[in-house]
Tab-separated table of N, CA and C in Angstrom:
chain	number	residue	atom	x	y	z
A	1	MET	N	104.931	93.127	59.717
A	1	MET	CA	103.370	93.698	60.276
A	1	MET	C	103.467	94.242	61.405
A	2	PRO	N	102.513	95.507	62.484
A	2	PRO	CA	102.526	95.945	63.279
A	2	PRO	C	102.080	95.156	64.641
A	3	ARG	N	102.694	95.482	65.679
A	3	ARG	CA	103.024	95.413	66.541
A	3	ARG	C	101.897	96.254	67.804
A	4	TYR	N	101.065	95.421	68.448
A	4	TYR	CA	100.438	96.088	69.560
A	4	TYR	C	100.739	95.616	71.008
A	5	LEU	N	100.145	96.819	71.668
A	5	LEU	CA	100.602	96.614	72.890
A	5	LEU	C	98.834	96.698	72.982
A	6	SER	N	98.938	95.469	74.237
A	6	SER	CA	97.888	95.584	75.111
A	6	SER	C	97.654	96.046	76.678
A	7	LEU	N	97.454	96.681	77.221
A	7	LEU	CA	97.748	96.936	78.504
A	7	LEU	C	96.490	96.635	79.052
A	8	VAL	N	97.040	95.770	80.978
A	8	VAL	CA	96.108	95.666	81.507
A	8	VAL	C	95.420	96.633	81.803
A	9	ARG	N	94.198	96.287	82.441
A	9	ARG	CA	94.149	97.350	83.529
A	9	ARG	C	93.103	96.863	85.014
A	10	ILE	N	93.685	96.539	86.110
A	10	ILE	CA	92.887	96.386	86.790
A	10	ILE	C	92.936	96.949	88.041
A	11	ASP	N	91.732	97.017	89.139
A	11	ASP	CA	90.666	97.521	90.153
A	11	ASP	C	91.606	97.313	91.058
A	12	GLU	N	92.806	96.943	91.374
A	12	GLU	CA	93.748	96.698	92.954
A	12	GLU	C	92.774	96.431	93.785
A	13	ALA	N	91.773	97.313	94.545
A	13	ALA	CA	91.147	97.263	95.833
A	13	ALA	C	89.985	95.754	95.364
A	14	ALA	N	89.507	95.486	93.722
A	14	ALA	CA	87.815	95.162	93.589
A	14	ALA	C	88.498	93.404	93.726
A	15	ALA	N	89.763	93.488	92.812
A	15	ALA	CA	90.704	92.292	92.092
A	15	ALA	C	91.152	91.153	94.227
A	16	PRO	N	90.693	89.515	93.791
A	16	PRO	CA	90.967	89.029	95.011
A	16	PRO	C	92.097	89.044	95.408
A	17	ALA	N	92.194	89.002	96.600
A	17	ALA	CA	93.015	89.104	97.515
A	17	ALA	C	93.969	88.218	97.457
A	18	GLU	N	93.886	86.103	96.944
A	18	GLU	CA	94.121	85.216	96.741
A	18	GLU	C	94.583	84.897	95.794
A	19	GLY	N	94.130	86.455	94.645
A	19	GLY	CA	95.257	86.253	93.372
A	19	GLY	C	94.496	85.441	92.445
A	20	PRO	N	95.254	85.181	91.145
A	20	PRO	CA	94.317	84.266	89.993
A	20	PRO	C	93.767	82.591	90.441
A	21	SER	N	92.879	82.535	90.433
A	21	SER	CA	92.708	81.006	90.413
A	21	SER	C	93.998	79.982	89.303
A	22	GLU	N	93.950	78.474	89.969
A	22	GLU	CA	94.288	77.569	89.657
A	22	GLU	C	93.977	77.647	88.080
A	23	GLU	N	92.649	77.552	88.096
A	23	GLU	CA	91.465	77.216	87.125
A	23	GLU	C	92.305	78.730	86.114
A	24	LEU	N	92.454	80.402	86.593
A	24	LEU	CA	92.196	80.498	85.438
A	24	LEU	C	93.693	80.634	84.897
A	25	MET	N	94.678	80.640	86.097
A	25	MET	CA	96.105	80.385	85.477
A	25	MET	C	96.420	79.483	84.483
A	26	ARG	N	95.622	77.989	84.482
A	26	ARG	CA	95.457	76.673	83.330
A	26	ARG	C	95.134	77.264	81.884
A	27	ARG	N	94.080	78.268	82.206
A	27	ARG	CA	93.735	78.913	81.155
A	27	ARG	C	94.061	79.636	80.492
A	28	MET	N	94.596	80.299	81.087
A	28	MET	CA	95.623	81.815	81.111
A	28	MET	C	96.577	80.963	80.196
A	29	GLY	N	97.346	79.910	80.283
A	29	GLY	CA	98.737	78.928	80.145
A	29	GLY	C	98.783	78.508	79.126
A	30	GLU	N	97.085	78.363	79.018
A	30	GLU	CA	96.389	76.854	77.154
A	30	GLU	C	96.612	78.458	76.399
A	31	LEU	N	96.246	80.101	76.338
A	31	LEU	CA	96.220	80.820	75.853
A	31	LEU	C	97.549	81.064	74.871
A	32	ILE	N	98.256	81.223	76.364
A	32	ILE	CA	99.096	81.926	75.404
A	32	ILE	C	100.111	81.022	74.856
A	33	GLU	N	99.714	80.267	75.147
A	33	GLU	CA	100.610	78.591	74.072
A	33	GLU	C	100.118	78.694	72.735
A	34	GLN	N	99.158	79.295	72.613
A	34	GLN	CA	98.362	79.336	71.121
A	34	GLN	C	98.574	80.070	70.639
A	35	MET	N	98.794	81.572	71.390
A	35	MET	CA	98.996	82.495	71.022
A	35	MET	C	100.151	82.641	70.507
A	36	THR	N	101.092	82.009	71.207
A	36	THR	CA	103.079	81.612	71.067
A	36	THR	C	102.502	80.993	69.518
A	37	LYS	N	101.605	79.658	69.515
A	37	LYS	CA	102.176	78.692	68.457
A	37	LYS	C	101.440	79.944	66.686
A	38	ALA	N	100.954	80.556	67.595
A	38	ALA	CA	100.313	81.091	66.260
A	38	ALA	C	101.030	82.775	65.889
A	39	GLY	N	102.063	82.792	66.369
A	39	GLY	CA	103.413	83.915	66.347
A	39	GLY	C	102.918	84.937	66.646
A	40	VAL	N	101.692	85.152	67.031
A	40	VAL	CA	101.657	86.612	67.386
A	40	VAL	C	101.532	87.116	68.741
A	41	LEU	N	101.908	85.527	69.711
A	41	LEU	CA	102.764	86.875	71.625
A	41	LEU	C	103.822	87.006	71.496
A	42	LEU	N	104.541	88.318	71.341
A	42	LEU	CA	105.995	88.359	71.365
A	42	LEU	C	106.328	87.840	72.800
A	43	ASP	N	105.679	88.883	73.990
A	43	ASP	CA	105.809	89.081	75.176
A	43	ASP	C	105.051	89.053	75.723
A	44	THR	N	104.674	88.416	77.375
A	44	THR	CA	103.301	89.152	78.022
A	44	THR	C	104.218	88.912	79.971
A	45	ALA	N	103.570	90.166	80.123
A	45	ALA	CA	103.846	89.355	81.640
A	45	ALA	C	102.929	90.212	82.228
A	46	GLY	N	102.710	89.601	83.955
A	46	GLY	CA	102.328	90.471	84.958
A	46	GLY	C	102.852	91.219	85.737
A	47	LEU	N	102.082	92.378	86.407
A	47	LEU	CA	103.059	93.061	86.789
A	47	LEU	C	102.727	93.121	88.546
A	48	THR	N	103.877	93.746	89.928
A	48	THR	CA	103.873	93.611	91.283
A	48	THR	C	102.435	94.950	91.716
A	49	PRO	N	102.219	94.350	92.436
A	49	PRO	CA	101.368	95.514	92.808
A	49	PRO	C	102.275	97.122	92.940
A	50	THR	N	101.049	98.249	93.318
A	50	THR	CA	101.832	99.882	92.982
A	50	THR	C	102.325	99.893	94.561
A	51	ALA	N	101.880	98.612	94.910
A	51	ALA	CA	102.442	99.097	96.786
A	51	ALA	C	103.572	99.059	96.653
A	52	GLN	N	104.391	97.761	96.069
A	52	GLN	CA	105.847	98.049	95.483
A	52	GLN	C	106.844	98.850	94.478
A	53	GLY	N	105.656	99.972	93.472
A	53	GLY	CA	105.844	100.045	93.069
A	53	GLY	C	106.962	101.768	93.109
A	54	THR	N	106.926	102.183	92.671
A	54	THR	CA	107.073	104.143	92.599
A	54	THR	C	107.310	104.469	90.886
A	55	ARG	N	106.536	106.458	90.723
A	55	ARG	CA	106.767	106.905	90.006
A	55	ARG	C	107.523	107.747	90.119
A	56	VAL	N	107.625	108.326	88.953
A	56	VAL	CA	108.694	109.096	88.193
A	56	VAL	C	107.942	110.212	87.941
A	57	ARG	N	108.116	111.294	88.257
A	57	ARG	CA	107.092	112.834	87.230
A	57	ARG	C	107.906	113.654	87.077
A	58	TRP	N	107.978	114.179	85.585
A	58	TRP	CA	108.288	115.491	85.495
A	58	TRP	C	107.884	116.337	85.350
A	59	GLU	N	107.594	117.744	86.190
A	59	GLU	CA	106.099	118.713	85.896
A	59	GLU	C	107.327	119.961	86.631
A	60	ASP	N	106.887	120.931	85.755
A	60	ASP	CA	107.689	122.219	85.646
A	60	ASP	C	109.540	122.195	85.314
A	61	GLY	N	110.190	121.013	84.927
A	61	GLY	CA	111.297	121.190	85.048
A	61	GLY	C	112.184	120.594	86.043
A	62	LYS	N	111.157	119.978	86.801
A	62	LYS	CA	112.113	119.383	88.139
A	62	LYS	C	111.759	117.335	87.860
A	63	THR	N	111.733	116.859	88.890
A	63	THR	CA	111.107	115.306	88.976
A	63	THR	C	110.909	115.497	90.086
A	64	SER	N	109.819	114.326	90.388
A	64	SER	CA	109.572	114.273	92.683
A	64	SER	C	109.557	112.377	91.311
A	65	VAL	N	110.177	111.950	92.789
A	65	VAL	CA	109.624	110.770	92.650
A	65	VAL	C	108.351	109.962	94.377
A	66	THR	N	107.020	109.136	93.821
A	66	THR	CA	106.468	108.843	94.938
A	66	THR	C	106.431	107.207	94.906
A	67	ASP	N	106.817	106.368	96.326
A	67	ASP	CA	106.785	105.467	96.306
A	67	ASP	C	104.990	104.878	96.322
A	68	GLY	N	104.704	103.225	95.823
A	68	GLY	CA	103.809	103.305	96.297
A	68	GLY	C	103.481	102.845	97.528
A	69	PRO	N	102.007	102.629	97.309
A	69	PRO	CA	101.273	102.027	96.850
A	69	PRO	C	99.956	103.497	96.840
A	70	PHE	N	99.870	103.519	95.376
A	70	PHE	CA	98.811	105.008	94.769
A	70	PHE	C	97.575	104.796	94.832
A	71	THR	N	96.903	105.165	96.202
A	71	THR	CA	95.554	105.374	96.184
A	71	THR	C	94.656	106.362	95.996
A	72	GLU	N	95.623	107.320	94.924
A	72	GLU	CA	94.580	108.065	94.737
A	72	GLU	C	94.058	107.619	92.864
A	73	THR	N	94.421	106.498	92.463
A	73	THR	CA	94.622	105.780	90.852
A	73	THR	C	93.421	104.293	91.566
A	74	LYS	N	92.756	104.641	90.836
A	74	LYS	CA	91.343	103.851	90.892
A	74	LYS	C	91.747	102.439	89.988
A	75	GLU	N	92.099	102.479	88.478
A	75	GLU	CA	92.939	101.383	87.959
A	75	GLU	C	94.037	101.325	87.756
A	76	VAL	N	94.265	100.345	87.690
A	76	VAL	CA	95.845	101.093	87.177
A	76	VAL	C	96.541	99.340	86.188
A	77	VAL	N	97.738	99.491	85.964
A	77	VAL	CA	98.141	98.313	85.193
A	77	VAL	C	98.663	96.966	85.901
A	78	GLY	N	97.648	96.599	85.341
A	78	GLY	CA	98.099	95.125	86.220
A	78	GLY	C	99.757	93.953	85.312
A	79	GLY	N	99.631	94.748	84.060
A	79	GLY	CA	100.160	93.792	82.960
A	79	GLY	C	99.635	93.771	81.474
A	80	TYR	N	100.556	93.567	80.644
A	80	TYR	CA	100.874	93.113	79.528
A	80	TYR	C	100.956	92.235	78.811
A	81	ALA	N	100.575	92.577	77.400
A	81	ALA	CA	100.414	91.702	76.142
A	81	ALA	C	101.183	92.443	74.546
A	82	LEU	N	102.752	91.874	74.547
A	82	LEU	CA	103.079	92.359	73.238
A	82	LEU	C	102.761	91.576	72.161
A	83	MET	N	102.143	92.278	71.352
A	83	MET	CA	101.582	91.518	69.763
A	83	MET	C	102.105	91.866	68.857
A	84	GLN	N	102.190	90.914	67.874
A	84	GLN	CA	102.507	91.771	66.339
A	84	GLN	C	101.603	90.759	66.067
A	85	CYS	N	100.165	91.235	65.101
A	85	CYS	CA	99.281	91.181	64.050
A	85	CYS	C	99.011	91.925	63.246
A	86	LYS	N	98.376	91.162	62.183
A	86	LYS	CA	98.170	91.861	60.867
A	86	LYS	C	97.185	92.994	60.902
A	87	ASP	N	95.933	93.704	62.062
A	87	ASP	CA	95.523	94.921	62.215
A	87	ASP	C	95.082	94.858	63.049
A	88	MET	N	95.021	95.642	63.563
A	88	MET	CA	94.207	96.341	65.204
A	88	MET	C	92.595	95.255	65.308
A	89	ALA	N	92.035	94.715	63.942
A	89	ALA	CA	90.830	93.854	64.899
A	89	ALA	C	90.992	92.196	64.981
A	90	GLU	N	92.039	92.063	64.209
A	90	GLU	CA	93.081	91.070	65.055
A	90	GLU	C	93.487	90.645	66.519
A	91	ALA	N	94.518	92.303	66.257
A	91	ALA	CA	94.591	92.458	67.820
A	91	ALA	C	93.613	92.318	69.257
A	92	VAL	N	92.223	92.927	68.673
A	92	VAL	CA	91.352	93.155	69.405
A	92	VAL	C	91.185	91.194	70.196
A	93	GLU	N	90.887	90.807	68.375
A	93	GLU	CA	89.846	89.027	69.135
A	93	GLU	C	91.094	88.874	70.328
A	94	TRP	N	92.190	89.048	69.761
A	94	TRP	CA	93.146	88.143	71.040
A	94	TRP	C	93.172	88.412	71.992
A	95	THR	N	92.771	89.997	72.186
A	95	THR	CA	92.399	90.635	73.886
A	95	THR	C	91.251	89.817	74.408
A	96	LYS	N	90.248	89.971	73.536
A	96	LYS	CA	88.993	89.576	73.987
A	96	LYS	C	89.014	88.222	74.638
A	97	ARG	N	89.745	87.456	73.926
A	97	ARG	CA	90.025	85.522	74.551
A	97	ARG	C	90.397	85.415	75.640
A	98	PHE	N	92.109	86.794	75.976
A	98	PHE	CA	92.330	86.784	77.048
A	98	PHE	C	91.368	87.762	78.166
A	99	LEU	N	90.622	88.423	77.653
A	99	LEU	CA	89.784	88.701	78.426
A	99	LEU	C	88.896	87.971	79.204
A	100	LYS	N	88.119	86.580	78.099
A	100	LYS	CA	87.306	85.449	78.627
A	100	LYS	C	88.316	84.585	78.984
A	101	VAL	N	89.233	84.883	79.699
A	101	VAL	CA	89.790	83.242	80.545
A	101	VAL	C	89.235	83.488	82.055
A	102	HIS	N	89.297	85.358	82.030
A	102	HIS	CA	88.763	85.372	83.809
A	102	HIS	C	87.586	84.878	84.034
A	103	GLU	N	86.815	84.446	85.199
A	103	GLU	CA	85.866	83.605	86.174
A	103	GLU	C	85.206	85.340	85.480
A	104	ASP	N	84.097	84.943	86.420
A	104	ASP	CA	82.948	86.599	86.318
A	104	ASP	C	83.452	86.954	87.092
A	105	HIS	N	84.091	87.201	88.713
A	105	HIS	CA	84.413	87.967	89.534
A	105	HIS	C	84.973	88.994	89.139
A	106	TRP	N	85.559	88.865	88.461
A	106	TRP	CA	86.860	89.364	87.646
A	106	TRP	C	86.459	91.266	86.454
A	107	THR	N	87.422	91.938	87.200
A	107	THR	CA	86.775	93.584	86.429
A	107	THR	C	88.062	93.685	85.672
A	108	VAL	N	88.138	93.685	84.019
A	108	VAL	CA	89.211	93.933	83.579
A	108	VAL	C	89.067	94.325	82.160
A	109	THR	N	90.013	95.889	81.621
A	109	THR	CA	89.540	96.522	81.138
A	109	THR	C	91.316	96.242	80.408
A	110	CYS	N	91.773	95.669	79.476
A	110	CYS	CA	92.427	96.263	77.785
A	110	CYS	C	92.775	97.057	77.531
A	111	GLU	N	93.573	97.711	77.241
A	111	GLU	CA	93.343	99.278	76.702
A	111	GLU	C	94.697	98.628	75.174
A	112	VAL	N	93.575	98.873	74.276
A	112	VAL	CA	94.889	97.998	72.389
A	112	VAL	C	95.339	99.200	71.947
A	113	ARG	N	97.030	99.268	71.886
A	113	ARG	CA	97.347	100.205	70.790
A	113	ARG	C	97.881	99.603	70.072
A	114	GLU	N	98.110	100.276	68.771
A	114	GLU	CA	99.721	100.027	68.080
A	114	GLU	C	100.458	100.540	68.382
A	115	ILE	N	101.119	99.814	68.071
A	115	ILE	CA	102.796	100.214	68.629
A	115	ILE	C	103.528	101.600	67.743
A	116	ALA	N	104.043	102.674	67.723
A	116	ALA	CA	104.556	104.021	66.512
A	116	ALA	C	105.851	103.213	66.111
A	117	GLU	N	106.170	102.943	65.049
A	117	GLU	CA	107.431	102.247	64.155
A	117	GLU	C	108.012	103.179	63.461
A	118	GLY	N	109.236	103.700	64.276
A	118	GLY	CA	110.157	104.315	63.168
A	118	GLY	C	110.318	106.327	63.495
C-alpha cells in the first residue's frame, strides 16, 4: 500500500501567538487516535518555529548555513503526517479531516505527496 506525506504549511506570522487551543489539541488527539486505529497514520509531529531552525543550502558546489528565523518565507512547514493509504483520494480525505479540526482563525495548507518507493 502506498505511503503519503502530508506537509502542514502555516504562516508563522499569522498563527496565534499562544499556539493551538486546548480544544484544538483535544480534537487533534481524537483524530490521531482514529487514524491510528484505522491503520493509516504511521507518524506525525509538529515542528519548532523557524527561529529555532537552520537551513543548509547547496549551490554552485558550496554549502551555506543560515540560522532562522527565515523572514523571507511567508509559508513554512509546521508539521507533517506520514500515512499509508490505498490511494491519493484516501490520503486527501484524511488530510481534509485534519484541516477541519482547526478553528476558523487558523490558515493551514497541506501538501499531500506520494512517497516514491524503490
